[in-house]
Every structure is written in C-alpha cells, then in structure tokens.
Amino acid sequence: MKGSRESGTSVIDGMDPGIDGRVPPEVWRRRMEAEGWNLTEEQWAAVLCPARRIVVYAGPGSGKTTVLTGRVLFLLEAVGLDPKRVLVTTFSRQAADELRRRLAGRLPAKVVREMEIGTLHSRMLRWWIRTTGEVPRILSPAEQREIADRVLLRGAGVTRGEFLRELARIKGSVEMGGCSEPQDHRGEWREAYARELERRGLWDFDDILIRTLERLASPAGIDIPWQAVLVDEAQDLNGVQTALIERLARGAALFLIGDDDQSIYRFRGAEPGYFQRCGRDADAAVFSLSVNHRAHDGLVSCANRLIAYNEDSMRKPVRSLRPGPPPDVILFRDEFRQWRWVIRSAGTDVMNGRSCAILARTNGELAPVWRLMREGGRLPMAPSGSVLPEFLTFHGSKGKEFDTVYILNVVEGRIPYGRAGEGRRGEGRVGVPVSAEELREERRLLYVAITRARNRLVLCVPKWMDGRRMLPSRFLGEAGLAIPEHSGWVGMLKKILPRH
C-alpha cells in the first residue's frame, strides 16, 4: 500500500459543538506544536483528516497510540464534540489506562472520566446496565470451568481448554451468536453449555456483545449516544465485534487504527479481513504510518522481508530512520546450551542497564528457562533488587518493546507451531500448520516478536530438542537471514520444504 487516500464527507457535518466550540485545524495544530506535540507529517495527516470514516495502518513503532491520542484531542478541542459522545475501544485494560494517562496530561480530569474509554466488552456492559437497569451476572472463570467439565463429562478426545477455545471462536465468528454448522457431538455440547448458563441466569464474556448486538438489531432499536467511535487494534476484531462496531458507527464518525500484519488472535475468532476491507472502501480516508521510530533498519528490513510472504498483507511501506545490524542467528547443540547462554547474555544486558525479554511461542517453552535461572541462582538483578528480564510468549509480548530480545527455539515445529509430521527415525518431527491461514498467522506471530526489539535481536536455533534432531525454521530464510550451516541441515530443509 502506498501513500494515503482522503475521501468521505466531513467529520464536522451534522455534529453539535461541545465543550470548546470549533477551532480551525491549522490553528489547533499550531497550538499543539507550540506545546510540544511534534508529530510527523503523516501522523498529522491522520489526526487532522476531516473525513467521517478513517482507516490508519500503523506499523510497529510508528506512533499508533500517539496518533489515537491526537485524534481524540482533535475531536474534542477542534471539532468540539461533547466528551460523553466519544467512544474509544481498546484491546486491553492496560491500553485504555495508557490512553487515559496521555489524555490526562492535557484535559481536565472530569473530561477524561466522561469519555467511554476501555475494552469493547467493558463499554458495552456499562451501556447495557445504564440503558436497561439490568445488571447481568457474568460467570467467573471457575464457574466456566465447572460448567465445561459437566458438559464434557461423557465426551471423549476433547479437553476443557479445546472446548472453551472452540466455543469462543464460534460465538465470536457468527454475527448473531448462532451457529449454522452441522450438529455433531460438539454442537450438542455447545447447546448443553448454553442451557446451563440460562438455567443459572449467567452470561459468559461473549454474551455481553452478542446480547448488545441483538438489542441493536431488534425492531424496537435503541438510541446510540456516540458521535465518534474510535477503535484501537482494529485488526483483532472478530465477527460479532465487527458487526457491533458497524452498528455503533451508523451516523457517527469512525476511526480505525491498527496493523493487519499484527493480527494474532485467530484462535479467538479474530481476523484482519474487516480492517483490510475497510481500507479499500471508496468512502474511507486511508493513511499509512510508515516510519518505525523504535527499531533500526537492520531489524526493520528483516521484519519486512518476513511479512512480505503473507499474500493478504496490505503491503505497508515500513522503514527506519537509523542504521543498524541485522539480527543474530545463533546455533546451539541442544536446548540446554541455548538456555544457559541466554541466561548469561540476559544477565549481562541487565547489569548494563539494558531492558531485555526472552520470548517463545508457548509458555511451556519458557518454563524450563525460568526454572534454570531461578534454581541456579542466576536471576539478573537490577540495583533495586528486581528481576529485569521479561519472560513472554509471542502473544504476551504484543505492545511491548525492549532494548534486546531473545527468541527461543526458532525451529520447525515450534516456529511455525503446528501438528507434527512424520520424520525419519532420529531426525525428529517437523511441525506443519494445518492450513495456509494458520501458516500466515504463525508468520504474523514471529513478526510481532521480531518487532519488539529496539537495538538487538537474537534468534536461537537448537539442533537437538527432547532428544530429537530439529530443522531450522523456514521463517529464517523468508526473513533473509543466514541459516547456520551444520551437517545435513540445509539439505533436509530443502527436501521437506521444497519451496525454500
């Protein structure tokens, strides 16, 4: 995707002045710059755009939260919207808290409190209570586990976790929460789960959005109070969330910001298609934040090459303004040597005042490293006595950044993660994602992990794991990184993965 495209009617049309009246955008920009808001031209273009429907593709480190904050301030101070008529949805409570903190640096506390800022679930629950007078009882995690175990009592071959994940995916991917799939034993379990919730008078987390959407679609309808709807991390909306946002934004200004290359919650029903399609709408103004202010060019170029293999990517140009070396790819004989080396190296980072993170695809891969660090008395300590390295899964690292990032187990079967295919005896197994879409999501996950690093990225490649011979991840080649030469490795990789 190149440049930006402006279209659509003005955000000011049909809106009543609020707290401060209207200020010409150029006057408001000069005022903000005088107070230290030094945005880039592409950031200012997105913040000041007069269109009612705006899509912003924000690459890693491109100032997404800064632009979202600026847009909220523009709507309040320049356009003059009443803060009670502005809805901002975030992916997490932490992101909502950060946005409030930034706004509180400029706005009165009362104004920040009056705005609806939070996750879509929390905002819709508040709205439901305010407009109906009903206070739904949301089941606790313990209650959900107990009900799932009761439903699955006679089931075979499905764990509680698998059932709950499938349930969330189904309920989030169908607009009205219904299901048109063939009725098998899993469908019967889902119906039994729904009946048990109804018997106990409970809602689960997904019901908050489903019930709200059903109410909006009912003949009686309901007045929607918001004149502006802003959505952070728009790439991670699922089907119900997408339908709900579209309903809420009818007659309102809609501002979507995110990065389709960082859509990593497919297991919850999220998919980047809606966000991508919005960028192709003729009535939308589309912008791309192309400068990564976090990392140097050696890391940004590597990430760009990797994600280019995803054919559905919006092809955003992302660049860095500072030079730097490519990531380090380090070969280890086995996972134990990998763990020990990473612990020592992370300790050096901490002692030298560098923030660092140890990342892996799953929690199970992080646990032995943490145990080894703790049991060996090798916890890197800051002067304050706190342990500084963060142990995070790829999912858990989203939204964070560090001076140094170590990624463990960059081998087939772990990155990409997937079902195991058969290998020759002693050769181990190669993880094979079961679909092309799963492979694209695995690629996005590594892209997220890579783009957490500011200065140094280390990709660790153990030759042996659990007594099995491993293959280097195909993603190393896609990222343009040299795969460490070792007897037979390159030949095996080419045989099993002919494309590369």
XYZ file of C-alpha atoms in Angstrom:
500
model
C 0.000 0.000 0.000
C 1.431 3.348 -0.973
C 0.830 6.809 0.477
C -2.585 7.829 1.715
C -6.032 8.432 0.301
C -8.501 11.012 1.563
C -12.208 10.747 0.833
C -15.593 10.914 2.503
C -17.716 13.669 3.988
C -16.511 15.965 6.748
C -16.456 14.778 10.345
C -17.863 18.166 11.315
C -21.036 17.805 9.229
C -24.085 17.241 11.400
C -22.207 17.452 14.710
C -23.121 19.818 17.509
C -20.410 21.949 19.142
C -19.397 20.677 22.550
C -17.166 21.976 25.277
C -14.974 24.436 23.414
C -16.626 25.134 20.070
C -14.760 24.661 16.798
C -11.172 25.636 16.127
C -9.715 25.609 12.594
C -7.465 22.536 12.251
C -4.400 24.563 11.230
C -4.829 26.841 14.249
C -5.225 23.864 16.568
C -2.134 22.200 15.079
C -0.007 25.310 15.663
C -1.240 25.455 19.238
C -0.356 21.790 19.792
C 3.095 22.167 18.226
C 3.776 25.166 20.458
C 3.027 22.900 23.423
C 5.481 20.222 22.283
C 3.391 17.922 20.083
C 5.989 17.193 17.396
C 4.245 14.734 15.118
C 5.459 13.699 11.675
C 3.557 14.920 8.626
C 1.949 11.514 8.046
C 0.839 11.406 11.686
C -0.637 14.918 11.465
C -2.477 13.967 8.273
C -4.306 11.140 10.062
C -5.035 13.212 13.172
C -6.445 16.220 11.268
C -8.318 14.432 8.468
C -11.878 15.806 8.138
C -13.388 12.564 6.757
C -16.046 10.721 8.752
C -14.571 7.265 8.031
C -10.811 6.915 8.522
C -8.552 3.860 8.362
C -4.976 4.113 9.655
C -2.489 1.304 9.046
C 0.132 1.767 11.756
C 3.251 -0.383 11.501
C 5.300 -1.386 14.561
C 6.816 1.554 16.419
C 5.074 4.088 14.173
C 3.347 6.073 16.933
C -0.082 4.413 16.875
C -1.033 5.477 20.405
C 0.236 8.999 19.766
C -1.999 9.303 16.701
C -5.009 7.856 18.531
C -4.468 10.311 21.400
C -4.111 13.186 18.955
C -7.301 12.221 17.150
C -9.300 12.201 20.405
C -7.921 15.635 21.320
C -8.739 16.943 17.828
C -12.348 15.777 18.090
C -12.766 17.383 21.498
C -10.821 20.617 21.084
C -11.032 21.442 17.381
C -14.276 19.777 16.285
C -15.875 20.477 19.637
C -17.505 17.144 20.464
C -19.007 16.551 23.873
C -16.691 14.041 25.621
C -19.727 11.979 26.674
C -20.399 11.372 22.982
C -16.975 9.870 22.208
C -16.383 6.087 22.423
C -12.834 4.703 22.292
C -12.364 0.924 22.368
C -9.012 -0.661 23.182
C -7.821 -4.256 23.126
C -6.858 -4.342 26.819
C -7.345 -2.510 30.089
C -3.670 -1.602 30.055
C -4.039 0.142 26.682
C -7.078 2.042 27.981
C -5.149 3.143 31.061
C -2.269 4.373 28.901
C -4.625 6.381 26.685
C -6.298 7.944 29.718
C -2.886 8.812 31.147
C -1.879 10.613 27.968
C -5.172 12.474 27.731
C -4.973 13.466 31.403
C -1.770 15.327 30.625
C -3.816 17.844 28.654
C -7.505 17.549 29.541
C -9.328 18.178 32.830
C -9.880 15.005 34.843
C -13.666 15.429 34.537
C -13.466 15.368 30.729
C -11.368 12.187 30.716
C -13.820 10.489 33.096
C -16.810 11.410 30.936
C -15.426 9.669 27.844
C -16.089 5.966 27.284
C -12.564 4.518 27.044
C -11.977 0.788 27.508
C -12.401 -2.640 26.005
C -15.483 -3.169 23.866
C -16.800 -5.704 26.382
C -16.476 -3.318 29.334
C -18.047 -0.379 27.479
C -20.980 -2.416 26.202
C -21.624 -3.891 29.655
C -21.724 -0.386 31.144
C -24.043 0.751 28.378
C -26.358 -2.217 28.902
C -26.629 -1.515 32.626
C -27.151 2.211 32.075
C -29.880 1.821 29.446
C -31.746 -1.248 30.774
C -31.257 -1.037 34.526
C -30.301 -4.738 34.436
C -27.036 -5.954 35.931
C -26.128 -9.235 34.196
C -24.265 -11.774 36.269
C -21.077 -12.677 34.387
C -19.831 -16.157 35.187
C -16.410 -16.432 36.785
C -13.542 -18.425 35.229
C -14.036 -21.083 37.918
C -17.753 -21.355 37.101
C -16.979 -21.631 33.385
C -14.506 -24.428 34.010
C -17.002 -26.262 36.221
C -19.780 -25.982 33.619
C -17.442 -27.083 30.813
C -16.369 -30.134 32.825
C -20.013 -31.016 33.480
C -20.878 -30.693 29.768
C -17.876 -32.777 28.692
C -18.373 -35.471 31.322
C -19.312 -38.063 28.701
C -17.155 -36.661 25.934
C -14.009 -38.230 24.583
C -10.984 -36.765 22.883
C -11.671 -33.097 23.695
C -10.094 -31.244 26.596
C -11.797 -28.463 28.503
C -9.387 -25.904 27.022
C -10.082 -27.064 23.475
C -13.824 -26.913 24.055
C -13.736 -23.397 25.527
C -11.488 -22.111 22.754
C -13.790 -23.539 20.087
C -16.792 -22.119 21.909
C -15.275 -18.613 21.972
C -14.349 -18.868 18.294
C -17.857 -19.954 17.271
C -19.632 -17.357 19.396
C -17.322 -14.624 18.137
C -17.374 -15.502 14.453
C -21.132 -15.602 13.775
C -22.873 -12.224 13.747
C -25.801 -13.037 15.995
C -24.050 -15.708 18.031
C -25.891 -18.503 16.247
C -24.271 -21.441 14.542
C -25.050 -22.914 11.144
C -22.517 -25.721 11.425
C -23.700 -29.347 11.252
C -24.926 -30.584 14.622
C -22.431 -33.161 15.888
C -21.412 -34.031 19.444
C -19.578 -30.715 19.719
C -22.719 -28.856 18.709
C -24.616 -30.795 21.373
C -22.012 -29.779 23.952
C -22.341 -26.118 22.959
C -26.131 -26.343 23.329
C -25.772 -28.018 26.714
C -23.381 -25.250 27.803
C -25.886 -22.565 26.699
C -28.742 -24.300 28.535
C -26.705 -24.488 31.718
C -25.897 -20.775 31.540
C -29.574 -19.989 31.039
C -30.591 -22.236 33.932
C -28.194 -20.418 36.261
C -29.029 -16.973 34.918
C -25.456 -16.333 33.775
C -23.743 -14.667 30.831
C -20.291 -15.553 29.653
C -17.897 -12.948 28.309
C -19.036 -13.322 24.693
C -22.697 -12.908 25.643
C -22.079 -9.261 26.536
C -21.501 -8.387 22.892
C -23.993 -10.860 21.444
C -26.856 -9.583 23.624
C -25.968 -5.961 22.847
C -25.898 -6.681 19.120
C -29.240 -8.481 19.299
C -30.735 -5.497 21.099
C -29.427 -3.072 18.486
C -30.904 -5.230 15.708
C -34.316 -5.589 17.336
C -37.321 -3.726 15.837
C -37.528 -1.531 18.942
C -33.921 -0.489 18.461
C -32.076 1.858 20.802
C -30.630 5.349 20.526
C -26.872 5.272 20.106
C -25.290 8.142 22.050
C -21.906 8.367 20.361
C -20.975 10.788 17.592
C -17.467 9.391 17.214
C -16.301 5.779 17.535
C -12.555 5.133 17.639
C -11.202 1.572 17.549
C -7.663 0.664 18.555
C -6.097 -2.621 17.336
C -8.823 -2.907 14.700
C -7.091 -5.899 13.122
C -8.101 -8.095 16.067
C -11.879 -7.699 15.822
C -13.916 -10.883 15.457
C -17.194 -11.231 13.560
C -19.505 -10.133 16.387
C -17.239 -7.185 17.261
C -17.126 -6.135 13.607
C -20.935 -6.180 13.313
C -21.272 -4.298 16.585
C -18.788 -1.576 15.601
C -20.603 -1.052 12.305
C -23.927 -0.702 14.149
C -22.490 1.736 16.677
C -20.864 3.845 13.968
C -24.014 4.349 11.883
C -24.381 8.113 11.712
C -21.116 8.600 13.626
C -17.516 9.287 12.664
C -15.484 6.057 12.601
C -11.713 5.948 13.165
C -9.986 2.542 12.839
C -6.288 2.169 13.646
C -4.116 -0.934 13.806
C -1.838 -3.212 11.808
C -3.190 -6.174 9.853
C 0.289 -7.734 9.991
C -0.080 -7.977 13.780
C -3.403 -9.846 13.804
C -2.564 -12.791 16.085
C -5.793 -13.864 17.781
C -7.325 -16.151 15.188
C -7.961 -18.757 17.907
C -10.440 -16.277 19.412
C -12.170 -15.719 16.089
C -10.263 -12.546 15.240
C -9.243 -11.992 11.640
C -7.834 -8.934 9.823
C -10.227 -9.126 6.856
C -12.660 -6.450 8.088
C -9.847 -3.965 8.745
C -8.322 -4.697 5.346
C -11.646 -4.340 3.548
C -12.321 -1.007 5.253
C -9.107 0.280 3.728
C -10.486 -0.481 0.268
C -13.812 1.315 0.803
C -14.286 4.207 -1.603
C -15.700 6.454 1.130
C -12.807 5.907 3.547
C -9.739 8.080 4.024
C -6.771 5.734 4.297
C -3.390 6.504 5.851
C -0.220 4.529 6.451
C 2.241 5.327 9.240
C 5.412 4.144 7.595
C 8.256 5.161 9.920
C 9.311 2.771 12.674
C 10.647 5.047 15.417
C 11.527 2.074 17.658
C 13.996 -0.130 15.803
C 16.942 0.388 13.459
C 16.999 -0.536 9.791
C 18.678 -3.920 10.272
C 15.716 -5.177 12.297
C 13.006 -3.409 10.293
C 14.279 -4.804 6.970
C 14.293 -8.336 8.385
C 10.683 -7.983 9.581
C 9.607 -6.517 6.230
C 11.059 -9.437 4.278
C 9.340 -11.975 6.527
C 5.849 -10.479 6.421
C 6.017 -9.969 2.644
C 5.362 -13.717 2.338
C 1.812 -13.135 3.596
C -0.095 -12.550 0.372
C -3.028 -10.929 2.195
C -0.897 -8.203 3.790
C -1.778 -4.612 2.895
C 1.874 -4.121 1.888
C 2.555 -1.095 4.073
C 5.926 0.564 3.481
C 7.754 0.475 6.841
C 11.206 1.975 7.234
C 13.574 3.141 9.943
C 15.494 6.404 10.077
C 18.595 4.934 11.775
C 21.044 2.282 10.562
C 21.867 -0.902 12.414
C 22.987 -4.522 12.019
C 20.735 -7.474 11.167
C 19.592 -9.906 13.880
C 21.984 -12.508 15.268
C 21.149 -16.127 14.390
C 22.961 -18.423 16.822
C 23.202 -22.196 16.512
C 23.220 -24.346 19.678
C 23.866 -28.049 20.017
C 20.728 -28.522 22.142
C 18.109 -26.627 24.103
C 20.105 -26.822 27.364
C 23.069 -24.963 25.919
C 20.621 -22.476 24.421
C 19.026 -21.828 27.827
C 22.342 -21.371 29.641
C 23.688 -18.992 27.026
C 20.526 -16.877 27.001
C 20.553 -16.634 30.817
C 24.154 -15.408 30.818
C 23.575 -12.972 27.989
C 20.364 -11.590 29.528
C 22.245 -11.124 32.790
C 24.832 -9.029 31.001
C 22.070 -6.905 29.488
C 20.503 -6.278 32.877
C 23.778 -5.412 34.592
C 24.477 -2.891 31.839
C 21.084 -1.221 32.207
C 19.510 -2.647 29.048
C 15.917 -3.839 29.099
C 15.513 -7.330 27.685
C 12.929 -10.021 27.062
C 13.094 -13.763 26.478
C 10.329 -14.783 24.077
C 8.973 -18.150 22.994
C 5.951 -19.385 21.086
C 4.406 -21.069 24.158
C 4.558 -20.818 27.945
C 5.798 -24.396 28.085
C 8.995 -23.386 26.305
C 9.646 -20.542 28.758
C 9.122 -22.538 31.957
C 12.389 -24.548 31.910
C 14.468 -21.429 31.266
C 12.854 -19.662 34.215
C 13.403 -22.695 36.456
C 17.042 -22.962 35.419
C 17.592 -19.268 36.086
C 15.884 -19.456 39.486
C 17.381 -22.745 40.693
C 20.864 -21.806 39.550
C 20.759 -18.547 41.467
C 21.304 -16.664 38.225
C 18.456 -14.182 38.405
C 19.766 -10.981 36.803
C 19.106 -8.244 39.342
C 18.792 -4.514 38.913
C 20.246 -2.218 41.612
C 16.729 -2.082 43.079
C 16.761 -5.862 43.551
C 14.102 -6.586 40.949
C 14.448 -9.220 38.242
C 14.505 -7.454 34.908
C 14.295 -9.953 32.033
C 10.685 -10.481 30.999
C 9.590 -13.976 30.022
C 6.817 -13.650 27.443
C 5.033 -15.641 24.798
C 4.714 -14.019 21.382
C 1.112 -13.174 22.240
C 2.110 -11.715 25.591
C 4.802 -9.509 24.048
C 2.308 -7.568 21.910
C 2.526 -3.839 22.585
C 5.837 -4.023 24.465
C 9.376 -3.069 23.458
C 12.863 -3.854 24.758
C 16.475 -2.959 24.035
C 17.313 -6.647 23.480
C 15.030 -9.538 22.556
C 15.951 -13.239 22.619
C 13.676 -15.620 20.705
C 13.981 -19.277 21.697
C 13.591 -22.405 19.565
C 13.473 -20.929 16.064
C 12.995 -24.392 14.576
C 10.300 -26.193 12.638
C 7.542 -27.470 14.899
C 7.977 -24.562 17.298
C 8.130 -21.611 14.873
C 5.878 -22.186 12.978
C 3.984 -24.142 15.588
C 1.716 -26.889 14.372
C 0.843 -30.530 14.144
C 3.830 -32.823 13.825
C 4.532 -34.502 10.537
C 6.498 -37.708 10.319
C 10.253 -37.586 10.108
C 12.892 -40.271 9.714
C 13.965 -42.072 12.882
C 16.325 -39.888 14.902
C 15.525 -36.918 12.720
C 12.658 -35.557 14.828
C 9.384 -34.223 13.576
C 8.548 -31.174 11.561
C 5.625 -29.084 12.738
C 3.196 -28.488 9.894
C 0.386 -25.928 10.339
C -2.834 -27.496 9.138
C -3.871 -24.659 6.808
C -2.451 -21.781 4.800
C -4.236 -19.332 7.100
C -2.591 -20.880 10.152
C 0.792 -20.515 8.494
C 0.072 -16.835 7.797
C -0.855 -16.338 11.450
C 2.336 -18.074 12.603
C 4.279 -15.694 10.368
C 2.458 -12.724 11.905
C 3.291 -14.020 15.368
C 7.013 -14.101 14.614
C 6.685 -10.653 13.027
C 5.250 -9.358 16.305
C 8.080 -10.979 18.273
C 10.793 -9.594 15.993
C 9.397 -6.068 16.125
C 9.582 -5.909 19.939
C 13.352 -5.261 19.711
C 14.818 -1.763 19.666
C 18.535 -2.458 19.260
C 19.428 -6.150 19.284
C 17.538 -9.281 18.258
C 18.866 -12.801 18.835
C 17.237 -15.814 17.158
C 18.243 -19.060 18.876
C 18.385 -22.289 16.837
C 18.995 -25.529 18.810
C 19.966 -28.535 16.705
C 18.534 -31.075 19.180
C 15.424 -30.788 21.382
C 13.946 -33.514 23.577
C 16.466 -35.906 22.081
C 15.252 -35.220 18.547
C 17.103 -33.623 15.690
C 15.433 -30.371 14.652
C 15.306 -28.298 11.491
C 15.784 -24.517 11.368
C 12.566 -22.589 10.856
C 11.593 -21.809 7.275
C 10.932 -18.252 8.501
C 14.672 -17.629 8.830
C 15.076 -17.960 5.089
C 11.992 -15.853 4.412
C 13.436 -13.085 6.594
C 16.631 -13.145 4.554
C 18.728 -14.455 7.448
C 21.572 -16.900 7.065
C 20.725 -20.349 8.423
C 23.672 -21.702 10.423
C 25.413 -24.399 8.413
C 25.521 -27.799 10.042
C 25.826 -31.299 8.674
C 22.758 -32.135 6.637
C 20.589 -29.234 7.817
C 20.191 -27.324 4.590
C 19.640 -30.495 2.569
C 16.936 -31.741 4.933
C 15.190 -28.389 4.940
C 15.102 -28.239 1.152
C 13.785 -31.792 0.942
C 10.951 -31.271 3.421
C 10.169 -27.692 2.392
C 10.709 -27.644 -1.375
C 9.514 -24.039 -1.746
C 12.569 -22.818 0.152
